[in-house]
mmCIF file of N, CA and C in Angstrom:
data_model
loop_
_atom_site.group_PDB
_atom_site.id
_atom_site.type_symbol
_atom_site.label_atom_id
_atom_site.label_comp_id
_atom_site.label_asym_id
_atom_site.label_seq_id
_atom_site.Cartn_x
_atom_site.Cartn_y
_atom_site.Cartn_z
ATOM 1 N N MET A 1 5.424 13.966 22.337
ATOM 2 C CA MET A 1 6.205 13.099 21.884
ATOM 3 C C MET A 1 7.313 14.095 21.809
ATOM 4 N N SER A 2 8.778 13.372 22.362
ATOM 5 C CA SER A 2 10.216 14.285 21.822
ATOM 6 C C SER A 2 10.392 14.187 20.754
ATOM 7 N N LYS A 3 11.474 14.795 20.545
ATOM 8 C CA LYS A 3 12.334 14.880 19.352
ATOM 9 C C LYS A 3 12.756 13.635 19.107
ATOM 10 N N GLN A 4 13.199 13.003 19.707
ATOM 11 C CA GLN A 4 14.079 11.812 19.321
ATOM 12 C C GLN A 4 12.744 11.313 18.607
ATOM 13 N N ASP A 5 11.866 10.690 19.883
ATOM 14 C CA ASP A 5 10.497 9.620 19.519
ATOM 15 C C ASP A 5 10.513 10.225 17.692
ATOM 16 N N GLU A 6 9.909 11.615 18.096
ATOM 17 C CA GLU A 6 9.636 12.232 16.074
ATOM 18 C C GLU A 6 11.147 12.083 15.260
ATOM 19 N N ALA A 7 11.911 12.374 15.406
ATOM 20 C CA ALA A 7 12.958 11.944 14.641
ATOM 21 C C ALA A 7 12.009 10.132 14.498
ATOM 22 N N LYS A 8 12.807 9.420 15.317
ATOM 23 C CA LYS A 8 12.656 8.084 14.711
ATOM 24 C C LYS A 8 11.360 7.331 13.700
ATOM 25 N N GLU A 9 10.411 7.932 14.504
ATOM 26 C CA GLU A 9 8.964 7.989 13.520
ATOM 27 C C GLU A 9 8.772 8.585 12.356
ATOM 28 N N VAL A 10 9.839 9.888 11.933
ATOM 29 C CA VAL A 10 9.750 10.184 10.761
ATOM 30 C C VAL A 10 10.836 9.119 9.509
ATOM 31 N N THR A 11 11.847 8.895 10.534
ATOM 32 C CA THR A 11 13.170 7.931 10.025
ATOM 33 C C THR A 11 12.406 6.764 9.236
ATOM 34 N N LEU A 12 11.276 6.316 10.338
ATOM 35 C CA LEU A 12 10.605 4.981 9.658
ATOM 36 C C LEU A 12 9.609 5.017 8.370
ATOM 37 N N SER A 13 8.962 6.013 9.087
ATOM 38 C CA SER A 13 7.878 6.080 7.649
ATOM 39 C C SER A 13 8.513 6.681 6.424
ATOM 40 N N LYS A 14 9.272 7.771 6.512
ATOM 41 C CA LYS A 14 10.556 7.559 5.322
ATOM 42 C C LYS A 14 10.718 5.904 4.397
ATOM 43 N N TYR A 15 11.379 4.917 5.374
ATOM 44 C CA TYR A 15 12.109 4.125 4.943
ATOM 45 C C TYR A 15 10.783 3.078 4.255
ATOM 46 N N ARG A 16 9.895 3.327 5.196
ATOM 47 C CA ARG A 16 8.319 2.064 4.607
ATOM 48 C C ARG A 16 8.528 2.754 3.262
ATOM 49 N N PHE A 17 8.052 4.141 3.153
ATOM 50 C CA PHE A 17 7.701 5.033 1.891
ATOM 51 C C PHE A 17 8.988 4.433 1.027
ATOM 52 N N GLU A 18 10.330 4.362 1.109
ATOM 53 C CA GLU A 18 10.889 3.895 -0.247
ATOM 54 C C GLU A 18 10.535 2.707 -0.177
ATOM 55 N N GLN A 19 10.548 2.095 1.112
ATOM 56 C CA GLN A 19 9.870 0.300 0.331
ATOM 57 C C GLN A 19 8.780 -0.005 -0.535
ATOM 58 N N ALA A 20 7.816 1.220 -0.735
ATOM 59 C CA ALA A 20 5.780 0.907 -1.626
ATOM 60 C C ALA A 20 6.958 1.137 -2.749
ATOM 61 N N LYS A 21 7.559 2.478 -2.752
ATOM 62 C CA LYS A 21 8.632 3.072 -3.782
ATOM 63 C C LYS A 21 8.713 1.907 -4.944
ATOM 64 N N GLU A 22 10.073 1.214 -4.465
ATOM 65 C CA GLU A 22 10.248 -0.262 -5.144
ATOM 66 C C GLU A 22 10.036 -1.131 -4.813
ATOM 67 N N ASN A 23 8.355 -1.434 -4.491
ATOM 68 C CA ASN A 23 7.472 -2.663 -4.785
ATOM 69 C C ASN A 23 6.980 -2.249 -5.447
ATOM 70 N N ILE A 24 6.708 -1.114 -5.980
ATOM 71 C CA ILE A 24 5.921 -0.951 -6.760
ATOM 72 C C ILE A 24 6.693 -1.015 -8.327
ATOM 73 N N GLU A 25 7.864 -0.205 -8.347
ATOM 74 C CA GLU A 25 8.934 -0.529 -9.404
ATOM 75 C C GLU A 25 9.066 -1.598 -9.719
ATOM 76 N N GLU A 26 8.844 -2.818 -8.897
ATOM 77 C CA GLU A 26 9.136 -4.172 -9.395
ATOM 78 C C GLU A 26 7.739 -4.823 -9.794
ATOM 79 N N ALA A 27 7.302 -3.709 -9.254
ATOM 80 C CA ALA A 27 5.468 -4.315 -9.980
ATOM 81 C C ALA A 27 5.315 -4.459 -11.415
ATOM 82 N N ASP A 28 5.928 -3.043 -11.615
ATOM 83 C CA ASP A 28 5.980 -2.925 -13.377
ATOM 84 C C ASP A 28 7.150 -3.169 -13.914
ATOM 85 N N LEU A 29 8.233 -3.582 -13.478
ATOM 86 C CA LEU A 29 9.080 -4.701 -13.942
ATOM 87 C C LEU A 29 8.956 -6.369 -14.382
ATOM 88 N N LEU A 30 7.992 -6.830 -13.097
ATOM 89 C CA LEU A 30 7.188 -8.117 -13.340
ATOM 90 C C LEU A 30 5.955 -7.706 -14.597
ATOM 91 N N PHE A 31 5.395 -7.024 -14.569
ATOM 92 C CA PHE A 31 4.498 -6.855 -15.224
ATOM 93 C C PHE A 31 5.380 -6.667 -16.549
ATOM 94 N N THR A 32 5.649 -5.472 -17.139
ATOM 95 C CA THR A 32 6.001 -5.768 -18.351
ATOM 96 C C THR A 32 7.110 -7.434 -18.666
ATOM 97 N N GLU A 33 7.538 -7.613 -17.729
ATOM 98 C CA GLU A 33 8.052 -9.635 -18.199
ATOM 99 C C GLU A 33 6.503 -10.401 -18.574
ATOM 100 N N GLY A 34 5.128 -10.152 -17.644
ATOM 101 C CA GLY A 34 4.642 -10.670 -18.388
ATOM 102 C C GLY A 34 3.969 -11.852 -16.724
ATOM 103 N N LYS A 35 4.230 -11.351 -16.176
ATOM 104 C CA LYS A 35 4.957 -11.987 -14.967
ATOM 105 C C LYS A 35 3.384 -11.208 -13.986
ATOM 106 N N TYR A 36 2.017 -11.943 -14.171
ATOM 107 C CA TYR A 36 1.284 -10.858 -13.956
ATOM 108 C C TYR A 36 0.573 -11.284 -11.831
ATOM 109 N N LYS A 37 0.943 -12.608 -11.744
ATOM 110 C CA LYS A 37 1.369 -13.297 -10.400
ATOM 111 C C LYS A 37 1.876 -12.297 -9.465
ATOM 112 N N GLY A 38 2.738 -12.432 -9.996
ATOM 113 C CA GLY A 38 4.238 -11.986 -9.370
ATOM 114 C C GLY A 38 4.383 -9.985 -9.311
ATOM 115 N N ALA A 39 3.332 -9.722 -10.547
ATOM 116 C CA ALA A 39 2.976 -8.164 -10.492
ATOM 117 C C ALA A 39 2.194 -7.925 -9.569
ATOM 118 N N SER A 40 1.114 -8.560 -9.120
ATOM 119 C CA SER A 40 0.157 -8.335 -7.903
ATOM 120 C C SER A 40 1.084 -8.128 -6.799
ATOM 121 N N ASN A 41 1.384 -9.224 -6.559
ATOM 122 C CA ASN A 41 1.936 -9.164 -5.147
ATOM 123 C C ASN A 41 2.740 -7.902 -4.444
ATOM 124 N N ARG A 42 3.569 -7.844 -5.924
ATOM 125 C CA ARG A 42 4.112 -5.665 -5.641
ATOM 126 C C ARG A 42 3.799 -5.316 -5.816
ATOM 127 N N ALA A 43 2.781 -4.818 -6.264
ATOM 128 C CA ALA A 43 1.868 -3.340 -6.376
ATOM 129 C C ALA A 43 0.987 -3.764 -5.115
ATOM 130 N N TYR A 44 0.324 -4.902 -4.469
ATOM 131 C CA TYR A 44 -0.239 -4.737 -3.238
ATOM 132 C C TYR A 44 0.791 -4.340 -1.853
ATOM 133 N N TYR A 45 2.198 -4.966 -2.218
ATOM 134 C CA TYR A 45 2.971 -4.442 -1.293
ATOM 135 C C TYR A 45 3.339 -2.951 -1.518
ATOM 136 N N GLY A 46 3.774 -2.794 -2.095
ATOM 137 C CA GLY A 46 3.782 -1.323 -2.453
ATOM 138 C C GLY A 46 2.696 -0.516 -1.752
ATOM 139 N N ILE A 47 1.023 -0.624 -1.616
ATOM 140 C CA ILE A 47 -0.208 -0.382 -1.010
ATOM 141 C C ILE A 47 0.106 -0.531 0.127
ATOM 142 N N PHE A 48 0.367 -1.311 0.656
ATOM 143 C CA PHE A 48 0.430 -1.674 2.139
ATOM 144 C C PHE A 48 1.864 -0.989 2.837
ATOM 145 N N HIS A 49 3.101 -1.001 2.471
ATOM 146 C CA HIS A 49 3.761 -0.414 2.817
ATOM 147 C C HIS A 49 3.843 1.642 2.855
ATOM 148 N N ALA A 50 3.124 2.008 2.076
ATOM 149 C CA ALA A 50 2.873 3.220 1.991
ATOM 150 C C ALA A 50 1.777 3.596 2.994
ATOM 151 N N VAL A 51 0.777 2.466 3.207
ATOM 152 C CA VAL A 51 0.062 2.655 4.318
ATOM 153 C C VAL A 51 0.722 2.927 5.891
ATOM 154 N N LYS A 52 1.764 1.757 5.865
ATOM 155 C CA LYS A 52 2.445 1.640 7.060
ATOM 156 C C LYS A 52 3.323 2.706 7.109
ATOM 157 N N ALA A 53 3.656 3.780 6.171
ATOM 158 C CA ALA A 53 4.342 4.761 5.896
ATOM 159 C C ALA A 53 3.451 5.699 6.750
ATOM 160 N N ILE A 54 2.658 6.012 6.408
ATOM 161 C CA ILE A 54 1.671 7.213 7.451
ATOM 162 C C ILE A 54 1.147 6.125 8.928
ATOM 163 N N CYS A 55 0.871 4.806 9.075
ATOM 164 C CA CYS A 55 0.936 4.080 10.358
ATOM 165 C C CYS A 55 2.041 4.781 11.558
ATOM 166 N N ALA A 56 3.317 4.670 10.503
ATOM 167 C CA ALA A 56 4.664 5.245 11.697
ATOM 168 C C ALA A 56 4.732 6.313 11.856
ATOM 169 N N LEU A 57 4.130 7.207 11.605
ATOM 170 C CA LEU A 57 4.021 8.668 11.917
ATOM 171 C C LEU A 57 2.272 9.043 13.381
ATOM 172 N N ASP A 58 1.873 7.751 12.724
ATOM 173 C CA ASP A 58 0.651 7.722 14.485
ATOM 174 C C ASP A 58 1.241 7.301 14.995
ATOM 175 N N GLU A 59 2.777 6.555 14.802
ATOM 176 C CA GLU A 59 2.725 5.584 16.331
ATOM 177 C C GLU A 59 2.271 4.115 16.285
ATOM 178 N N VAL A 60 1.356 3.662 15.111
ATOM 179 C CA VAL A 60 0.778 2.615 15.507
ATOM 180 C C VAL A 60 1.336 1.273 14.584
ATOM 181 N N ASP A 61 1.342 0.336 14.842
ATOM 182 C CA ASP A 61 1.966 -0.897 14.209
ATOM 183 C C ASP A 61 0.576 -2.188 13.923
ATOM 184 N N PHE A 62 0.881 -2.681 13.579
ATOM 185 C CA PHE A 62 0.053 -4.465 13.534
ATOM 186 C C PHE A 62 0.755 -5.162 12.909
ATOM 187 N N LYS A 63 -0.134 -6.390 13.491
ATOM 188 C CA LYS A 63 0.493 -7.929 12.928
ATOM 189 C C LYS A 63 -0.037 -8.460 12.043
ATOM 190 N N LYS A 64 -1.221 -7.841 11.486
ATOM 191 C CA LYS A 64 -1.994 -8.563 10.560
ATOM 192 C C LYS A 64 -2.388 -7.473 9.235
ATOM 193 N N HIS A 65 -2.535 -7.665 8.104
ATOM 194 C CA HIS A 65 -2.538 -6.452 6.936
ATOM 195 C C HIS A 65 -3.734 -5.904 7.236
ATOM 196 N N SER A 66 -4.884 -7.354 7.639
ATOM 197 C CA SER A 66 -5.974 -6.632 7.974
ATOM 198 C C SER A 66 -6.432 -5.914 8.955
ATOM 199 N N GLY A 67 -5.330 -5.056 10.202
ATOM 200 C CA GLY A 67 -5.085 -4.325 11.086
ATOM 201 C C GLY A 67 -4.490 -3.151 10.134
ATOM 202 N N VAL A 68 -4.037 -3.179 9.643
ATOM 203 C CA VAL A 68 -3.433 -2.106 9.165
ATOM 204 C C VAL A 68 -4.363 -1.079 7.836
ATOM 205 N N ILE A 69 -4.884 -2.305 7.138
ATOM 206 C CA ILE A 69 -5.775 -1.974 5.752
ATOM 207 C C ILE A 69 -6.850 -1.187 7.022
ATOM 208 N N SER A 70 -7.140 -2.141 8.038
ATOM 209 C CA SER A 70 -8.915 -1.492 8.614
ATOM 210 C C SER A 70 -8.132 -0.291 9.326
ATOM 211 N N TYR A 71 -7.627 0.553 10.179
ATOM 212 C CA TYR A 71 -6.892 1.904 10.775
ATOM 213 C C TYR A 71 -6.986 2.498 9.502
ATOM 214 N N PHE A 72 -6.359 2.557 8.652
ATOM 215 C CA PHE A 72 -6.440 2.963 7.197
ATOM 216 C C PHE A 72 -7.237 3.937 7.389
ATOM 217 N N ASN A 73 -8.498 2.760 6.969
ATOM 218 C CA ASN A 73 -9.710 2.396 6.328
ATOM 219 C C ASN A 73 -10.983 3.617 7.684
ATOM 220 N N LYS A 74 -10.391 3.610 8.534
ATOM 221 C CA LYS A 74 -11.098 4.278 9.813
ATOM 222 C C LYS A 74 -10.474 5.761 10.052
ATOM 223 N N GLU A 75 -9.326 6.056 10.371
ATOM 224 C CA GLU A 75 -8.793 6.650 10.434
ATOM 225 C C GLU A 75 -8.499 8.335 9.385
ATOM 226 N N TYR A 76 -8.217 7.228 7.462
ATOM 227 C CA TYR A 76 -8.135 8.244 6.619
ATOM 228 C C TYR A 76 -8.699 7.919 5.683
ATOM 229 N N ILE A 77 -9.750 7.027 5.404
ATOM 230 C CA ILE A 77 -10.928 6.645 4.764
ATOM 231 C C ILE A 77 -12.365 7.462 4.662
ATOM 232 N N ASN A 78 -12.393 6.912 6.332
ATOM 233 C CA ASN A 78 -13.755 7.492 6.910
ATOM 234 C C ASN A 78 -13.866 8.583 7.192
ATOM 235 N N THR A 79 -12.764 9.876 7.106
ATOM 236 C CA THR A 79 -12.712 10.964 7.471
ATOM 237 C C THR A 79 -12.329 12.090 6.489
ATOM 238 N N ASN A 80 -12.409 11.361 5.333
ATOM 239 C CA ASN A 80 -11.885 12.287 4.536
ATOM 240 C C ASN A 80 -10.799 12.218 3.712
ATOM 241 N N ILE A 81 -9.580 12.047 4.527
ATOM 242 C CA ILE A 81 -8.488 12.752 4.541
ATOM 243 C C ILE A 81 -7.849 11.847 3.329
ATOM 244 N N PHE A 82 -8.156 10.859 2.421
ATOM 245 C CA PHE A 82 -8.254 9.995 1.390
ATOM 246 C C PHE A 82 -9.298 9.931 0.545
ATOM 247 N N SER A 83 -9.873 9.855 -0.809
ATOM 248 C CA SER A 83 -10.293 9.653 -0.549
ATOM 249 C C SER A 83 -11.694 8.417 -0.954
ATOM 250 N N ARG A 84 -12.422 7.833 -0.361
ATOM 251 C CA ARG A 84 -13.256 6.577 -0.614
ATOM 252 C C ARG A 84 -13.278 5.357 -1.889
ATOM 253 N N GLU A 85 -13.591 6.731 -3.199
ATOM 254 C CA GLU A 85 -12.746 5.441 -4.209
ATOM 255 C C GLU A 85 -11.366 4.891 -3.716
ATOM 256 N N LEU A 86 -10.012 6.084 -2.926
ATOM 257 C CA LEU A 86 -9.099 5.042 -2.866
ATOM 258 C C LEU A 86 -9.493 3.898 -1.749
ATOM 259 N N GLY A 87 -9.868 4.183 -1.290
ATOM 260 C CA GLY A 87 -10.050 2.816 -0.041
ATOM 261 C C GLY A 87 -10.505 1.790 -0.855
ATOM 262 N N LYS A 88 -11.544 2.112 -1.606
ATOM 263 C CA LYS A 88 -12.493 0.476 -2.282
ATOM 264 C C LYS A 88 -11.700 0.010 -3.779
ATOM 265 N N ARG A 89 -10.394 0.443 -3.883
ATOM 266 C CA ARG A 89 -9.739 0.592 -5.123
ATOM 267 C C ARG A 89 -8.648 -0.201 -3.683
ATOM 268 N N ILE A 90 -8.281 0.517 -2.836
ATOM 269 C CA ILE A 90 -7.302 -0.512 -2.052
ATOM 270 C C ILE A 90 -7.665 -2.155 -1.559
ATOM 271 N N GLY A 91 -9.162 -2.186 -1.396
ATOM 272 C CA GLY A 91 -10.096 -3.069 -1.223
ATOM 273 C C GLY A 91 -9.572 -4.348 -2.120
ATOM 274 N N GLU A 92 -10.087 -3.623 -3.105
ATOM 275 C CA GLU A 92 -10.330 -5.192 -4.478
ATOM 276 C C GLU A 92 -8.369 -5.240 -4.816
ATOM 277 N N ALA A 93 -7.438 -4.539 -4.540
ATOM 278 C CA ALA A 93 -6.301 -4.666 -4.997
ATOM 279 C C ALA A 93 -5.648 -5.544 -3.411
ATOM 280 N N ARG A 94 -6.450 -5.795 -2.671
ATOM 281 C CA ARG A 94 -5.994 -6.491 -1.563
ATOM 282 C C ARG A 94 -7.150 -8.107 -2.277
ATOM 283 N N PHE A 95 -7.507 -7.805 -2.787
ATOM 284 C CA PHE A 95 -8.379 -8.870 -2.705
ATOM 285 C C PHE A 95 -7.849 -9.711 -3.798
ATOM 286 N N TYR A 96 -7.745 -8.956 -4.737
ATOM 287 C CA TYR A 96 -5.987 -9.949 -6.312
ATOM 288 C C TYR A 96 -5.178 -10.446 -5.456
ATOM 289 N N ARG A 97 -4.647 -9.550 -4.682
ATOM 290 C CA ARG A 97 -3.094 -10.187 -4.570
ATOM 291 C C ARG A 97 -3.817 -11.413 -3.459
ATOM 292 N N GLU A 98 -4.473 -11.598 -2.319
ATOM 293 C CA GLU A 98 -5.201 -12.533 -1.822
ATOM 294 C C GLU A 98 -5.093 -13.572 -2.481
ATOM 295 N N GLN A 99 -6.526 -13.635 -3.839
ATOM 296 C CA GLN A 99 -6.023 -14.794 -4.800
ATOM 297 C C GLN A 99 -5.378 -15.387 -5.475
ATOM 298 N N SER A 100 -4.469 -14.305 -5.756
ATOM 299 C CA SER A 100 -3.515 -14.301 -6.642
ATOM 300 C C SER A 100 -2.126 -15.353 -5.446
ATOM 301 N N ASP A 101 -2.064 -15.280 -4.524
ATOM 302 C CA ASP A 101 -0.961 -15.783 -3.138
ATOM 303 C C ASP A 101 -1.761 -16.917 -2.628
ATOM 304 N N TYR A 102 -3.418 -17.068 -2.630
ATOM 305 C CA TYR A 102 -3.455 -17.856 -1.614
ATOM 306 C C TYR A 102 -4.446 -19.396 -2.811
ATOM 307 N N VAL A 103 -5.153 -18.738 -3.023
ATOM 308 C CA VAL A 103 -6.470 -19.293 -4.279
ATOM 309 C C VAL A 103 -5.506 -20.070 -5.516
ATOM 310 N N ASP A 104 -5.854 -21.791 -5.414
ATOM 311 C CA ASP A 104 -4.855 -22.767 -6.385
ATOM 312 C C ASP A 104 -5.833 -22.644 -7.555
ATOM 313 N N PHE A 105 -4.807 -22.285 -8.589
ATOM 314 C CA PHE A 105 -5.174 -22.407 -10.103
ATOM 315 C C PHE A 105 -6.167 -20.553 -10.403
ATOM 316 N N TYR A 106 -6.006 -19.914 -9.354
ATOM 317 C CA TYR A 106 -6.085 -18.187 -9.777
ATOM 318 C C TYR A 106 -5.113 -17.715 -10.567
ATOM 319 N N ILE A 107 -5.965 -17.115 -11.571
ATOM 320 C CA ILE A 107 -5.054 -16.061 -12.555
ATOM 321 C C ILE A 107 -5.782 -15.049 -12.761
ATOM 322 N N ILE A 108 -4.863 -14.287 -12.325
ATOM 323 C CA ILE A 108 -5.264 -12.762 -12.650
ATOM 324 C C ILE A 108 -4.964 -12.080 -13.728
ATOM 325 N N THR A 109 -5.555 -11.346 -14.010
ATOM 326 C CA THR A 109 -5.742 -11.397 -15.788
ATOM 327 C C THR A 109 -4.690 -9.697 -15.714
ATOM 328 N N LYS A 110 -4.130 -9.115 -16.667
ATOM 329 C CA LYS A 110 -3.653 -8.538 -17.619
ATOM 330 C C LYS A 110 -4.173 -7.221 -16.888
ATOM 331 N N GLU A 111 -5.227 -7.332 -17.635
ATOM 332 C CA GLU A 111 -6.115 -5.995 -17.354
ATOM 333 C C GLU A 111 -6.348 -5.804 -16.161
ATOM 334 N N GLU A 112 -6.701 -6.943 -14.743
ATOM 335 C CA GLU A 112 -7.423 -6.958 -13.022
ATOM 336 C C GLU A 112 -6.019 -6.443 -12.391
ATOM 337 N N CYS A 113 -4.287 -6.662 -12.871
ATOM 338 C CA CYS A 113 -2.702 -6.481 -12.527
ATOM 339 C C CYS A 113 -2.841 -5.064 -12.912
ATOM 340 N N GLU A 114 -3.571 -4.795 -14.403
ATOM 341 C CA GLU A 114 -2.488 -3.034 -14.236
ATOM 342 C C GLU A 114 -3.679 -2.649 -13.765
ATOM 343 N N GLU A 115 -5.137 -2.497 -13.425
ATOM 344 C CA GLU A 115 -5.694 -1.862 -12.395
ATOM 345 C C GLU A 115 -4.875 -1.670 -10.854
ATOM 346 N N GLN A 116 -4.533 -2.844 -10.672
ATOM 347 C CA GLN A 116 -4.152 -3.198 -9.258
ATOM 348 C C GLN A 116 -2.561 -2.743 -9.305
ATOM 349 N N ILE A 117 -1.544 -2.302 -10.266
ATOM 350 C CA ILE A 117 -0.357 -1.496 -10.492
ATOM 351 C C ILE A 117 -0.755 0.372 -9.914
ATOM 352 N N ASN A 118 -2.077 0.922 -11.144
ATOM 353 C CA ASN A 118 -2.088 2.092 -11.304
ATOM 354 C C ASN A 118 -2.783 2.310 -9.762
ATOM 355 N N THR A 119 -3.546 1.665 -9.283
ATOM 356 C CA THR A 119 -3.778 1.836 -7.219
ATOM 357 C C THR A 119 -3.077 2.264 -7.314
ATOM 358 N N ALA A 120 -2.109 1.778 -6.863
ATOM 359 C CA ALA A 120 -0.580 1.697 -6.152
ATOM 360 C C ALA A 120 -0.192 2.530 -6.202
ATOM 361 N N LYS A 121 0.029 2.823 -7.547
ATOM 362 C CA LYS A 121 0.485 4.806 -7.952
ATOM 363 C C LYS A 121 -0.194 5.478 -7.797
ATOM 364 N N LEU A 122 -1.442 5.565 -7.690
ATOM 365 C CA LEU A 122 -2.174 6.577 -7.632
ATOM 366 C C LEU A 122 -2.028 6.917 -5.799
ATOM 367 N N LEU A 123 -1.999 6.058 -5.127
ATOM 368 C CA LEU A 123 -1.855 5.542 -3.465
ATOM 369 C C LEU A 123 -0.640 6.186 -2.882
ATOM 370 N N LEU A 124 0.216 6.148 -3.926
ATOM 371 C CA LEU A 124 1.754 6.142 -3.438
ATOM 372 C C LEU A 124 1.962 7.789 -3.666
ATOM 373 N N GLU A 125 1.509 8.338 -4.956
ATOM 374 C CA GLU A 125 0.910 9.904 -5.020
ATOM 375 C C GLU A 125 0.511 10.495 -4.017
ATOM 376 N N GLU A 126 -0.469 9.853 -3.626
ATOM 377 C CA GLU A 126 -1.505 10.606 -2.567
ATOM 378 C C GLU A 126 -0.490 10.898 -1.426
ATOM 379 N N VAL A 127 -0.001 9.654 -0.695
ATOM 380 C CA VAL A 127 0.471 8.838 -0.127
ATOM 381 C C VAL A 127 1.549 9.965 0.568
ATOM 382 N N GLU A 128 2.370 10.316 -0.406
ATOM 383 C CA GLU A 128 3.839 11.085 -0.826
ATOM 384 C C GLU A 128 3.277 12.617 -0.312
ATOM 385 N N LYS A 129 2.249 13.156 -0.941
ATOM 386 C CA LYS A 129 1.828 14.486 -0.614
ATOM 387 C C LYS A 129 1.437 14.629 0.822
ATOM 388 N N TYR A 130 0.632 13.847 1.586
ATOM 389 C CA TYR A 130 0.265 14.005 2.942
ATOM 390 C C TYR A 130 1.821 13.645 3.277
ATOM 391 N N LEU A 131 2.198 13.098 3.411
ATOM 392 C CA LEU A 131 3.780 12.774 3.661
ATOM 393 C C LEU A 131 4.445 14.211 4.061
ATOM 394 N N LYS A 132 3.933 14.503 3.056
ATOM 395 C CA LYS A 132 4.867 15.828 2.851
ATOM 396 C C LYS A 132 4.458 17.002 3.777
ATOM 397 N N SER A 133 3.660 16.464 4.523
ATOM 398 C CA SER A 133 2.437 17.854 4.999
ATOM 399 C C SER A 133 3.055 17.912 5.959
ATOM 400 N N LYS A 134 3.451 16.537 6.521
ATOM 401 C CA LYS A 134 3.852 16.282 7.592
ATOM 402 C C LYS A 134 5.806 16.168 8.504
ATOM 403 N N TYR A 135 6.284 16.519 7.458
ATOM 404 C CA TYR A 135 7.541 16.277 7.427
ATOM 405 C C TYR A 135 8.014 17.147 8.053
#
């Protein structure tokens, strides 16, 4: 990879990581207001953008969320770069976001939403450490 291409990938990764942080900030604000459905959505997108920040460095991208999460599980969870427990928690966060967004009358509980936000924050910390080792 040329220096110019590498710079582009780092720039994209940093941008996506900033999106992740903003999503999680939004999740906190919505949670505080008792808007658990919206908070769940924003927490999941924080997770999604944090994972996509890693994908940018690998020069891979996917059209579907399932592709992003699948790639992350294969390349980063299964190889123990990130813990299996974190992989499990990401899967749960995705489940709650999909339920909240697509299932009529599904109501996420305060506790489920809070756990999802905690997962997003934990992932953000872990991804930040990983990215700092790569930049």
